[in-house]
C-alpha positions as a Markdown table, in Angstrom:
| # | Residue | x | y | z |
|---|---|---|---|---|
| 1 | Met | 20.7 | -14.7 | -7.6 |
| 2 | Arg | 17.4 | -15.7 | -6.1 |
| 3 | Arg | 15.6 | -12.9 | -4.3 |
| 4 | Gln | 14.8 | -13.3 | -0.6 |
| 5 | Glu | 11.2 | -14.1 | 0.1 |
| 6 | Ala | 9.4 | -11.2 | 1.8 |
| 7 | Arg | 8.0 | -11.4 | 5.3 |
| 8 | His | 4.2 | -11.2 | 5.4 |
| 9 | Leu | 1.4 | -11.4 | 7.9 |
| 10 | Asp | -1.9 | -13.2 | 7.6 |
| 11 | Ala | -5.1 | -11.2 | 7.1 |
| 12 | Ser | -6.2 | -11.3 | 10.7 |
| 13 | Thr | -2.9 | -10.0 | 11.9 |
| 14 | Val | -2.9 | -7.2 | 9.4 |
| 15 | Ser | -6.4 | -6.3 | 10.4 |
| 16 | Ala | -5.3 | -6.2 | 14.1 |
| 17 | Val | -2.4 | -3.8 | 13.2 |
| 18 | Leu | -4.7 | -1.5 | 11.2 |
| 19 | Lys | -7.2 | -1.6 | 14.1 |
| 20 | Ala | -4.5 | -0.6 | 16.5 |
| 21 | Ala | -3.5 | 2.3 | 14.2 |
| 22 | Glu | -7.0 | 3.9 | 14.5 |
| 23 | Gly | -6.7 | 7.4 | 15.9 |
| 24 | Leu | -3.1 | 7.9 | 14.5 |
| 25 | Arg | -2.8 | 10.5 | 11.8 |
| 26 | Tyr | -1.5 | 8.3 | 9.0 |
| 27 | Gln | -3.7 | 5.2 | 9.6 |
| 28 | Gln | -5.5 | 5.7 | 6.3 |
| 29 | Val | -2.3 | 5.4 | 4.4 |
| 30 | Leu | -1.6 | 2.1 | 6.0 |
| 31 | Val | -5.1 | 0.9 | 5.1 |
| 32 | Leu | -4.6 | 1.9 | 1.5 |
| 33 | Ile | -1.3 | 0.1 | 1.3 |
| 34 | Ala | -2.7 | -3.0 | 3.0 |
| 35 | Ala | -5.7 | -3.1 | 0.6 |
| 36 | Thr | -3.9 | -2.3 | -2.7 |
| 37 | Gly | -0.3 | -3.4 | -2.3 |
| 38 | Leu | 1.0 | 0.1 | -3.2 |
| 39 | Arg | 4.5 | 0.9 | -2.3 |
| 40 | Arg | 5.0 | 3.4 | 0.6 |
| 41 | Gly | 6.2 | 6.2 | -1.7 |
| 42 | Glu | 3.4 | 5.6 | -4.2 |
| 43 | Ala | 0.8 | 5.9 | -1.5 |
| 44 | Leu | 2.3 | 9.1 | -0.2 |
| 45 | Gly | 2.7 | 10.5 | -3.7 |
| 46 | Leu | -0.9 | 10.0 | -4.6 |
| 47 | Arg | -2.7 | 13.1 | -5.8 |
| 48 | Trp | -6.4 | 13.7 | -5.7 |
| 49 | Glu | -6.4 | 14.2 | -9.5 |
| 50 | His | -5.4 | 10.6 | -9.8 |
| 51 | Val | -8.2 | 9.2 | -7.6 |
| 52 | Asn | -11.2 | 8.2 | -9.7 |
| 53 | Phe | -14.2 | 7.9 | -7.3 |
| 54 | Lys | -16.5 | 7.1 | -10.2 |
| 55 | Asp | -14.9 | 3.8 | -11.2 |
| 56 | Gly | -13.1 | 3.2 | -8.0 |
| 57 | Ser | -9.4 | 3.3 | -8.9 |
| 58 | Val | -6.2 | 5.2 | -8.3 |
| 59 | Lys | -3.5 | 6.0 | -10.9 |
| 60 | Val | 0.1 | 5.6 | -9.7 |
| 61 | Ala | 1.9 | 8.5 | -11.2 |
| 62 | Asn | 4.1 | 9.9 | -8.5 |
| 63 | Thr | 6.2 | 8.7 | -5.6 |
| 64 | Val | 7.6 | 10.5 | -2.5 |
| 65 | Gly | 11.1 | 9.8 | -1.4 |
| 66 | Arg | 14.0 | 11.3 | 0.4 |
| 67 | Val | 17.0 | 12.5 | -1.7 |
| 68 | Cys | 20.0 | 14.2 | -0.1 |
| 69 | Asn | 17.9 | 14.6 | 3.1 |
| 70 | Glu | 15.1 | 16.4 | 1.3 |
| 71 | Leu | 11.6 | 15.1 | 0.4 |
| 72 | Val | 11.1 | 15.0 | -3.3 |
| 73 | Ile | 8.1 | 14.0 | -5.5 |
| 74 | Thr | 9.1 | 12.2 | -8.7 |
| 75 | Glu | 7.6 | 9.9 | -11.3 |
| 76 | Pro | 7.9 | 6.1 | -10.8 |
| 77 | Lys | 11.2 | 4.8 | -12.1 |
| 78 | Ser | 9.7 | 2.1 | -14.4 |
| 79 | Gln | 6.8 | 2.1 | -16.9 |
| 80 | Arg | 5.3 | -0.9 | -15.2 |
| 81 | Ser | 5.1 | 1.0 | -11.9 |
| 82 | Arg | 2.9 | 3.6 | -13.7 |
| 83 | Arg | -0.3 | 1.7 | -13.4 |
| 84 | Thr | -4.0 | 2.0 | -12.4 |
| 85 | Val | -5.0 | 0.0 | -9.3 |
| 86 | Pro | -8.7 | -0.8 | -8.5 |
| 87 | Leu | -10.2 | 0.2 | -5.1 |
| 88 | Ser | -12.7 | -1.7 | -3.1 |
| 89 | Pro | -15.9 | 0.2 | -2.1 |
| 90 | Ala | -14.7 | 0.3 | 1.5 |
| 91 | Val | -11.4 | 2.0 | 0.5 |
| 92 | Val | -13.3 | 4.4 | -1.8 |
| 93 | Ser | -15.5 | 5.4 | 1.2 |
| 94 | Leu | -12.4 | 5.8 | 3.4 |
| 95 | Leu | -10.8 | 8.2 | 0.9 |
| 96 | Lys | -14.0 | 10.2 | 0.6 |
| 97 | Ala | -14.1 | 10.6 | 4.3 |
| 98 | His | -10.4 | 11.5 | 4.4 |
| 99 | Arg | -11.0 | 14.2 | 1.7 |
| 100 | Ala | -13.6 | 15.8 | 3.9 |
| 101 | Thr | -11.3 | 15.8 | 6.9 |
| 102 | Gln | -8.5 | 17.3 | 4.8 |
| 103 | Ala | -10.9 | 20.1 | 3.6 |
| 104 | Val | -11.5 | 21.0 | 7.2 |
| 105 | Glu | -7.7 | 21.0 | 7.9 |
| 106 | Arg | -7.2 | 23.3 | 4.9 |
| 107 | Leu | -9.6 | 25.8 | 6.3 |
| 108 | Gln | -8.0 | 25.7 | 9.7 |
| 109 | Ala | -4.5 | 26.2 | 8.3 |
| 110 | Gly | -5.6 | 29.2 | 6.2 |
| 111 | Asn | -2.6 | 30.9 | 4.6 |
| 112 | His | -0.2 | 28.4 | 6.1 |
| 113 | Trp | -1.6 | 25.6 | 3.8 |
| 114 | Thr | 0.6 | 24.5 | 1.0 |
| 115 | Asp | -1.5 | 23.3 | -2.0 |
| 116 | Thr | 0.4 | 20.1 | -3.2 |
| 117 | Gly | -2.8 | 18.3 | -4.3 |
| 118 | Leu | -1.6 | 15.3 | -2.4 |
| 119 | Val | -4.1 | 12.9 | -0.8 |
| 120 | Phe | -2.0 | 12.4 | 2.4 |
| 121 | Thr | -0.3 | 15.4 | 3.8 |
| 122 | Thr | 1.0 | 17.1 | 6.9 |
| 123 | Glu | -1.3 | 19.4 | 8.9 |
| 124 | Phe | -0.3 | 22.2 | 6.5 |
| 125 | Gly | -0.6 | 20.4 | 3.2 |
| 126 | Gly | 3.0 | 19.3 | 2.6 |
| 127 | Pro | 4.2 | 15.9 | 1.7 |
| 128 | Val | 4.5 | 13.3 | 4.4 |
| 129 | Asp | 7.9 | 12.1 | 5.4 |
| 130 | Pro | 8.1 | 8.3 | 4.9 |
| 131 | Arg | 9.7 | 8.0 | 8.3 |
| 132 | Asn | 6.5 | 9.2 | 9.9 |
| 133 | Leu | 4.6 | 6.4 | 8.3 |
| 134 | Leu | 7.2 | 3.9 | 9.6 |
| 135 | Arg | 6.7 | 5.4 | 13.1 |
| 136 | Thr | 2.9 | 5.0 | 12.7 |
| 137 | Ile | 3.1 | 1.3 | 11.9 |
| 138 | Glu | 5.7 | 0.6 | 14.6 |
| 139 | Ile | 3.4 | 2.2 | 17.2 |
| 140 | Ala | 0.4 | 0.2 | 15.9 |
| 141 | Ala | 2.3 | -3.1 | 15.7 |
| 142 | Asn | 3.6 | -2.7 | 19.2 |
| 143 | Lys | 0.1 | -2.0 | 20.5 |
| 144 | Ala | -1.2 | -5.1 | 18.6 |
| 145 | Gly | 1.6 | -7.2 | 20.0 |
| 146 | Val | 3.1 | -7.9 | 16.6 |
| 147 | Glu | 6.9 | -7.8 | 16.1 |
| 148 | Asn | 9.1 | -7.0 | 13.2 |
| 149 | Val | 6.6 | -5.1 | 11.1 |
| 150 | Gly | 7.4 | -2.4 | 8.6 |
| 151 | Val | 5.3 | -0.5 | 6.1 |
| 152 | His | 6.4 | -2.8 | 3.3 |
| 153 | Thr | 5.1 | -5.8 | 5.3 |
| 154 | Leu | 1.6 | -4.6 | 4.4 |
| 155 | Arg | 2.4 | -4.7 | 0.7 |
| 156 | His | 4.0 | -8.1 | 1.0 |
| 157 | Ser | 1.0 | -9.4 | 2.9 |
| 158 | Ala | -1.4 | -8.2 | 0.2 |
| 159 | Ala | 0.6 | -10.0 | -2.4 |
| 160 | Val | 0.7 | -13.3 | -0.6 |
| 161 | Ala | -3.0 | -13.1 | 0.3 |
| 162 | Trp | -3.8 | -12.6 | -3.4 |
| 163 | Leu | -1.6 | -15.5 | -4.5 |
| 164 | Glu | -3.0 | -17.9 | -1.9 |
| 165 | Ala | -6.5 | -16.9 | -2.8 |
| 166 | Gly | -5.8 | -18.2 | -6.4 |
| 167 | Val | -5.3 | -14.8 | -8.1 |
| 168 | His | -3.1 | -15.4 | -11.2 |
| 169 | Ile | 0.5 | -14.4 | -10.7 |
| 170 | Lys | 0.4 | -12.1 | -13.8 |
| 171 | Ala | -2.5 | -10.1 | -12.2 |
| 172 | Val | -0.6 | -9.9 | -8.9 |
| 173 | Ala | 2.5 | -8.6 | -10.8 |
| 174 | Asp | 0.4 | -6.0 | -12.5 |
| 175 | Leu | -1.1 | -4.8 | -9.2 |
| 176 | Leu | 2.3 | -4.6 | -7.6 |
| 177 | Gly | 3.9 | -2.8 | -10.5 |
| 178 | His | 6.6 | -5.5 | -11.0 |
| 179 | Ser | 8.5 | -5.5 | -14.2 |
| 180 | Ser | 8.0 | -9.2 | -14.7 |
| 181 | Ile | 6.2 | -12.1 | -13.1 |
| 182 | Ser | 9.6 | -13.7 | -12.3 |
| 183 | Ile | 10.2 | -11.0 | -9.7 |
| 184 | Thr | 6.8 | -11.7 | -8.2 |
| 185 | Gly | 7.5 | -15.4 | -8.1 |
| 186 | Asp | 10.9 | -15.0 | -6.5 |
| 187 | Ile | 9.7 | -12.6 | -3.8 |
| 188 | Tyr | 6.4 | -14.3 | -3.1 |
| 189 | Gly | 7.2 | -17.9 | -4.2 |
| 190 | His | 6.2 | -19.5 | -0.9 |
| 191 | Thr | 2.7 | -20.7 | -0.3 |
| 192 | Ser | 1.2 | -22.1 | 2.9 |
| 193 | Asp | 0.8 | -25.9 | 3.5 |
| 194 | Ala | -2.9 | -25.4 | 3.5 |
| 195 | Thr | -2.8 | -23.9 | 0.0 |
| 196 | Thr | -0.6 | -26.6 | -1.5 |
| 197 | Arg | -2.8 | -29.3 | 0.2 |
| 198 | Ala | -5.9 | -27.7 | -1.3 |
| 199 | Ala | -4.3 | -27.7 | -4.7 |
| 200 | Ile | -3.5 | -31.4 | -4.6 |
| 201 | Asp | -6.9 | -32.3 | -3.2 |
| 202 | Gly | -8.7 | -30.2 | -5.8 |
| 203 | Leu | -6.8 | -31.8 | -8.7 |
| 204 | Ser | -7.5 | -35.3 | -7.4 |
| 205 | Gly | -11.2 | -34.4 | -7.2 |
| 206 | Ala | -11.1 | -33.1 | -10.7 |
| 207 | Leu | -9.5 | -36.3 | -11.9 |
| 208 | Gly | -12.2 | -38.3 | -10.2 |
| 209 | Leu | -9.9 | -39.9 | -7.7 |
| 210 | Arg | -11.3 | -40.9 | -4.4 |
């Protein structure tokens, strides 16, 4: 059975939502997901030990989810999900600034701080409930005037942006942690009319057709 294609936003709309999220506690998580295509649980399960500032990358080794109404941190279900994802210089700078902010929060919390080693935490160091991340993007989307947006919309938007920019589908599948490129193709198979037009015009030009 063919998978349903994912809803996505264009880059300018994603940017508007992220801008509207400024000042909200978990805005940085949304930026990371939008820029890397990480799953929500993967972003919330990221630990500082898996952030490599030197080469600009993160290692996906944990995920945060809710099991029997409790937050749990587990390893990704598949080997393909356990991957290393590059970071842009802008995202590296964002994470460095966030680490400094977290250090201040840790001092303020004192003995109430729980040392989980997570990049994104509550005010007392604990794991973030994924539902709080959903509330954050709903607030931001409403402020930006964008309807029907969830956290996964950011991941889907990243995937479509890569494909429409000409990134090879195998590379996109690797970035997303898909088990095969067929999954990537089924979910993100649709391209814009402008992209298909550019493909046809580019081939005609290469063939010397005028």
